[in-house]
Amino acid sequence: MQLSWAVFLLVFWVYPGYLQDIPPRDDVARVARFVANQCGWASMATISSRDPVKGQPFSNTFSVSDGPLGSGTGVPYMYLTRLEISVQDLQVNSQASLSMSLAQTDFCRKYAYDPQSPLCAHIIFSGSVVEVNDTEAVVAKNALFLRHPEMADWPSDHDWFFAKMNITQVWVLDYFGGVKTVTPEDYYNAKPYKLHLGKSAMKCPLRFCDNIQLWSEVYFHSSGA
């Protein structure tokens, strides 16, 4: 675990552009993966199960993580409690949508993009929220507690569990001309990050860049994380 922390911190310090460059707008699946990895929270809309808004859309905010910045899996994991009102909706109807926007990052502020502007890239996942167990629960815990360390201290008597969005469709708004769609297969096959180095930039030492994914896999398969 200590090695993994050092590796990811080194990515931030030595190659910050590697983590911050949004993919080309026409590479829609990569844009979607980039947004999902950069965002730390999402708005989740469920179908309300309680009066007086029973049967109506109900939106709420949740912390999410698909893994370390710069090396995510694309799977939006969440740490949920059955005491929460939206989770109670999911117990009746697991279908939901999950929205994430680069408005929560420095990207849109840097270019003065309004959050509603399509230039401030945002994505919407359609699908269902399902609990994860066993090995995948360990992966989810590592992903979430790395990005949201406060979660480790949340009350232990709140019936917490790890969950993920089981994605059936990805919607992307990142430019003018209307929404774009991505299949789950294309989304998960996409590689959101590619290192772009100028002629004067230093080269990756010891095949550093080629091994980022390897170190990521070591982190996620570490039972001590």
Tab-separated table of C-alpha atoms in Angstrom:
chain	number	residue	atom	x	y	z
A	1	MET	CA	0.000	0.000	0.000
A	2	GLN	CA	2.854	2.416	0.848
A	3	LEU	CA	4.422	1.745	-2.544
A	4	SER	CA	1.134	2.488	-4.280
A	5	TRP	CA	0.724	5.782	-2.456
A	6	ALA	CA	4.247	6.786	-3.481
A	7	VAL	CA	3.587	5.861	-7.090
A	8	PHE	CA	0.390	7.880	-7.393
A	9	LEU	CA	1.895	10.888	-5.627
A	10	LEU	CA	4.809	10.718	-8.023
A	11	VAL	CA	2.348	10.831	-10.924
A	12	PHE	CA	0.881	14.056	-9.519
A	13	TRP	CA	4.222	15.732	-8.934
A	14	VAL	CA	6.210	14.638	-11.973
A	15	TYR	CA	3.518	14.367	-14.657
A	16	PRO	CA	0.607	16.621	-13.680
A	17	GLY	CA	-0.430	17.062	-17.336
A	18	TYR	CA	-0.961	13.310	-17.542
A	19	LEU	CA	-3.866	13.642	-15.143
A	20	GLN	CA	-5.382	16.890	-16.358
A	21	ASP	CA	-5.547	16.810	-20.171
A	22	ILE	CA	-9.066	16.074	-21.361
A	23	PRO	CA	-9.164	13.723	-24.368
A	24	PRO	CA	-10.169	15.073	-27.808
A	25	ARG	CA	-13.855	15.924	-27.990
A	26	ASP	CA	-14.480	13.456	-30.806
A	27	ASP	CA	-13.107	10.601	-28.702
A	28	VAL	CA	-16.345	10.342	-26.780
A	29	ALA	CA	-15.732	7.165	-24.805
A	30	ARG	CA	-12.393	8.462	-23.562
A	31	VAL	CA	-14.002	11.762	-22.542
A	32	ALA	CA	-16.594	9.834	-20.533
A	33	ARG	CA	-13.926	7.796	-18.765
A	34	PHE	CA	-11.931	10.966	-18.061
A	35	VAL	CA	-14.904	12.729	-16.476
A	36	ALA	CA	-15.810	9.669	-14.392
A	37	ASN	CA	-12.274	9.429	-13.055
A	38	GLN	CA	-11.820	13.142	-12.347
A	39	CYS	CA	-15.097	13.576	-10.459
A	40	GLY	CA	-15.365	12.788	-6.764
A	41	TRP	CA	-19.115	13.132	-6.399
A	42	ALA	CA	-22.238	12.695	-8.479
A	43	SER	CA	-25.919	13.544	-8.494
A	44	MET	CA	-27.991	10.364	-8.419
A	45	ALA	CA	-31.631	10.439	-9.480
A	46	THR	CA	-33.909	7.682	-8.226
A	47	ILE	CA	-37.643	7.069	-8.438
A	48	SER	CA	-39.020	8.200	-5.099
A	49	SER	CA	-40.692	5.562	-2.968
A	50	ARG	CA	-42.137	7.887	-0.367
A	51	ASP	CA	-45.065	10.280	-0.167
A	52	PRO	CA	-45.787	12.987	-1.160
A	53	VAL	CA	-43.430	12.566	-4.165
A	54	LYS	CA	-43.843	8.825	-4.653
A	55	GLY	CA	-43.165	7.839	-8.255
A	56	GLN	CA	-41.409	11.118	-9.100
A	57	PRO	CA	-37.703	11.672	-9.836
A	58	PHE	CA	-35.656	12.392	-6.723
A	59	SER	CA	-32.065	13.642	-6.950
A	60	ASN	CA	-29.422	13.420	-4.262
A	61	THR	CA	-25.641	13.826	-3.931
A	62	PHE	CA	-23.238	10.933	-3.385
A	63	SER	CA	-19.496	10.548	-3.205
A	64	VAL	CA	-18.134	8.301	-5.941
A	65	SER	CA	-14.830	6.850	-7.065
A	66	ASP	CA	-13.655	4.623	-9.870
A	67	GLY	CA	-10.154	4.473	-8.433
A	68	PRO	CA	-7.069	6.692	-8.163
A	69	LEU	CA	-6.872	9.844	-10.239
A	70	GLY	CA	-5.208	8.951	-13.496
A	71	SER	CA	-5.806	5.224	-13.178
A	72	GLY	CA	-9.505	4.486	-12.692
A	73	THR	CA	-11.457	1.424	-13.753
A	74	GLY	CA	-14.474	3.351	-15.035
A	75	VAL	CA	-16.770	1.657	-12.501
A	76	PRO	CA	-18.551	4.251	-10.311
A	77	TYR	CA	-18.429	2.852	-6.783
A	78	MET	CA	-20.401	4.214	-3.835
A	79	TYR	CA	-20.486	3.661	-0.074
A	80	LEU	CA	-24.136	3.579	0.940
A	81	THR	CA	-26.269	3.125	4.019
A	82	ARG	CA	-29.714	1.588	4.020
A	83	LEU	CA	-30.812	4.395	6.329
A	84	GLU	CA	-30.475	6.932	3.504
A	85	ILE	CA	-33.657	7.994	1.679
A	86	SER	CA	-32.350	7.502	-1.861
A	87	VAL	CA	-31.008	4.073	-0.951
A	88	GLN	CA	-34.479	3.193	0.298
A	89	ASP	CA	-35.749	4.188	-3.154
A	90	LEU	CA	-33.208	1.832	-4.701
A	91	GLN	CA	-34.458	-1.025	-2.562
A	92	VAL	CA	-37.837	-0.624	-4.243
A	93	ASN	CA	-36.518	0.186	-7.723
A	94	SER	CA	-32.799	-0.146	-8.382
A	95	GLN	CA	-32.933	1.866	-11.605
A	96	ALA	CA	-31.201	5.237	-11.416
A	97	SER	CA	-29.157	7.787	-13.296
A	98	LEU	CA	-25.836	9.204	-12.162
A	99	SER	CA	-24.566	12.602	-13.344
A	100	MET	CA	-21.002	13.914	-13.086
A	101	SER	CA	-19.553	17.201	-14.322
A	102	LEU	CA	-16.097	18.694	-14.663
A	103	ALA	CA	-17.646	21.766	-13.044
A	104	GLN	CA	-16.450	20.236	-9.784
A	105	THR	CA	-12.842	20.304	-11.015
A	106	ASP	CA	-10.445	23.075	-12.009
A	107	PHE	CA	-11.056	22.414	-15.713
A	108	CYS	CA	-14.213	24.499	-16.142
A	109	ARG	CA	-12.995	27.231	-13.799
A	110	LYS	CA	-9.753	27.469	-15.744
A	111	TYR	CA	-11.607	28.219	-18.988
A	112	ALA	CA	-14.501	30.108	-17.332
A	113	TYR	CA	-17.057	27.586	-18.594
A	114	ASP	CA	-20.481	27.800	-16.985
A	115	PRO	CA	-21.539	24.445	-15.462
A	116	GLN	CA	-24.499	24.263	-17.856
A	117	SER	CA	-22.332	24.871	-20.921
A	118	PRO	CA	-21.623	21.703	-22.916
A	119	LEU	CA	-17.995	22.817	-23.024
A	120	CYS	CA	-17.917	22.045	-19.308
A	121	ALA	CA	-17.980	18.329	-20.031
A	122	HIS	CA	-20.492	16.244	-18.132
A	123	ILE	CA	-21.792	12.709	-18.349
A	124	ILE	CA	-24.900	10.808	-17.322
A	125	PHE	CA	-24.962	7.090	-16.598
A	126	SER	CA	-28.208	5.158	-16.980
A	127	GLY	CA	-28.564	1.798	-15.283
A	128	SER	CA	-29.131	0.281	-11.874
A	129	VAL	CA	-27.344	0.423	-8.549
A	130	VAL	CA	-26.271	-2.954	-7.205
A	131	GLU	CA	-24.459	-4.047	-4.061
A	132	VAL	CA	-21.001	-5.549	-4.522
A	133	ASN	CA	-19.516	-8.272	-2.363
A	134	ASP	CA	-16.419	-10.363	-1.794
A	135	THR	CA	-13.441	-9.413	-3.959
A	136	GLU	CA	-15.205	-6.534	-5.699
A	137	ALA	CA	-16.162	-5.058	-2.332
A	138	VAL	CA	-12.437	-4.856	-1.524
A	139	VAL	CA	-11.824	-3.092	-4.839
A	140	ALA	CA	-14.675	-0.677	-4.104
A	141	LYS	CA	-13.360	0.016	-0.603
A	142	ASN	CA	-9.867	0.755	-1.907
A	143	ALA	CA	-11.232	3.060	-4.605
A	144	LEU	CA	-13.529	4.992	-2.278
A	145	PHE	CA	-11.383	5.259	0.848
A	146	LEU	CA	-8.424	6.471	-1.214
A	147	ARG	CA	-10.410	9.411	-2.616
A	148	HIS	CA	-12.671	9.895	0.435
A	149	PRO	CA	-10.611	8.985	3.535
A	150	GLU	CA	-13.246	10.399	5.884
A	151	MET	CA	-15.444	7.409	5.038
A	152	ALA	CA	-13.275	5.178	7.213
A	153	ASP	CA	-14.535	7.069	10.284
A	154	TRP	CA	-18.242	7.109	9.464
A	155	PRO	CA	-20.512	5.519	12.138
A	156	SER	CA	-20.169	1.739	12.077
A	157	ASP	CA	-23.795	1.140	13.113
A	158	HIS	CA	-25.335	2.617	9.937
A	159	ASP	CA	-25.517	-0.601	7.922
A	160	TRP	CA	-23.016	0.496	5.279
A	161	PHE	CA	-22.371	-1.445	2.103
A	162	PHE	CA	-20.458	-0.965	-1.122
A	163	ALA	CA	-22.325	-0.551	-4.391
A	164	LYS	CA	-21.738	0.309	-8.023
A	165	MET	CA	-23.672	1.690	-10.934
A	166	ASN	CA	-24.376	-1.144	-13.352
A	167	ILE	CA	-24.172	0.967	-16.502
A	168	THR	CA	-26.501	0.284	-19.431
A	169	GLN	CA	-25.958	3.562	-21.317
A	170	VAL	CA	-23.560	6.492	-21.182
A	171	TRP	CA	-24.594	9.994	-22.244
A	172	VAL	CA	-21.926	12.612	-22.928
A	173	LEU	CA	-22.276	16.381	-23.251
A	174	ASP	CA	-18.896	17.883	-24.041
A	175	TYR	CA	-19.483	20.145	-27.032
A	176	PHE	CA	-22.179	21.873	-29.065
A	177	GLY	CA	-24.428	19.791	-31.317
A	178	GLY	CA	-26.349	17.656	-28.857
A	179	VAL	CA	-25.801	14.690	-26.599
A	180	LYS	CA	-23.603	11.775	-27.619
A	181	THR	CA	-24.075	8.195	-26.478
A	182	VAL	CA	-21.548	5.493	-25.651
A	183	THR	CA	-22.165	1.799	-25.105
A	184	PRO	CA	-20.897	0.248	-21.873
A	185	GLU	CA	-18.527	-1.924	-23.909
A	186	ASP	CA	-16.914	1.060	-25.639
A	187	TYR	CA	-16.830	2.970	-22.370
A	188	TYR	CA	-14.940	0.281	-20.478
A	189	ASN	CA	-12.577	-0.404	-23.377
A	190	ALA	CA	-11.552	3.251	-23.628
A	191	LYS	CA	-8.200	4.487	-22.289
A	192	PRO	CA	-8.897	7.934	-20.833
A	193	TYR	CA	-5.303	8.973	-20.247
A	194	LYS	CA	-2.499	9.303	-22.727
A	195	LEU	CA	0.746	11.043	-21.838
A	196	HIS	CA	1.637	13.967	-24.109
A	197	LEU	CA	5.202	15.193	-23.692
A	198	GLY	CA	6.763	18.097	-25.583
A	199	LYS	CA	10.137	17.855	-27.284
A	200	SER	CA	11.892	19.440	-24.315
A	201	ALA	CA	10.049	17.403	-21.699
A	202	MET	CA	11.905	14.767	-19.742
A	203	LYS	CA	11.285	11.154	-20.638
A	204	CYS	CA	9.598	8.769	-18.224
A	205	PRO	CA	12.342	7.165	-16.105
A	206	LEU	CA	12.522	3.368	-15.976
A	207	ARG	CA	9.504	3.020	-18.250
A	208	PHE	CA	7.527	4.868	-15.547
A	209	CYS	CA	4.590	5.717	-17.802
A	210	ASP	CA	4.341	2.199	-19.185
A	211	ASN	CA	4.054	0.810	-15.670
A	212	ILE	CA	1.366	3.115	-14.242
A	213	GLN	CA	-1.343	0.567	-15.034
A	214	LEU	CA	0.721	-2.230	-13.507
A	215	TRP	CA	1.142	-0.307	-10.249
A	216	SER	CA	-2.566	0.438	-10.263
A	217	GLU	CA	-3.353	-3.260	-10.495
A	218	VAL	CA	-0.953	-3.982	-7.643
A	219	TYR	CA	-2.767	-1.395	-5.530
A	220	PHE	CA	-6.244	-2.715	-6.203
A	221	HIS	CA	-5.298	-6.308	-5.563
A	222	SER	CA	-3.610	-5.482	-2.311
A	223	SER	CA	-5.627	-6.894	0.571
A	224	GLY	CA	-3.947	-4.537	2.993
A	225	ALA	CA	-5.290	-1.339	1.388
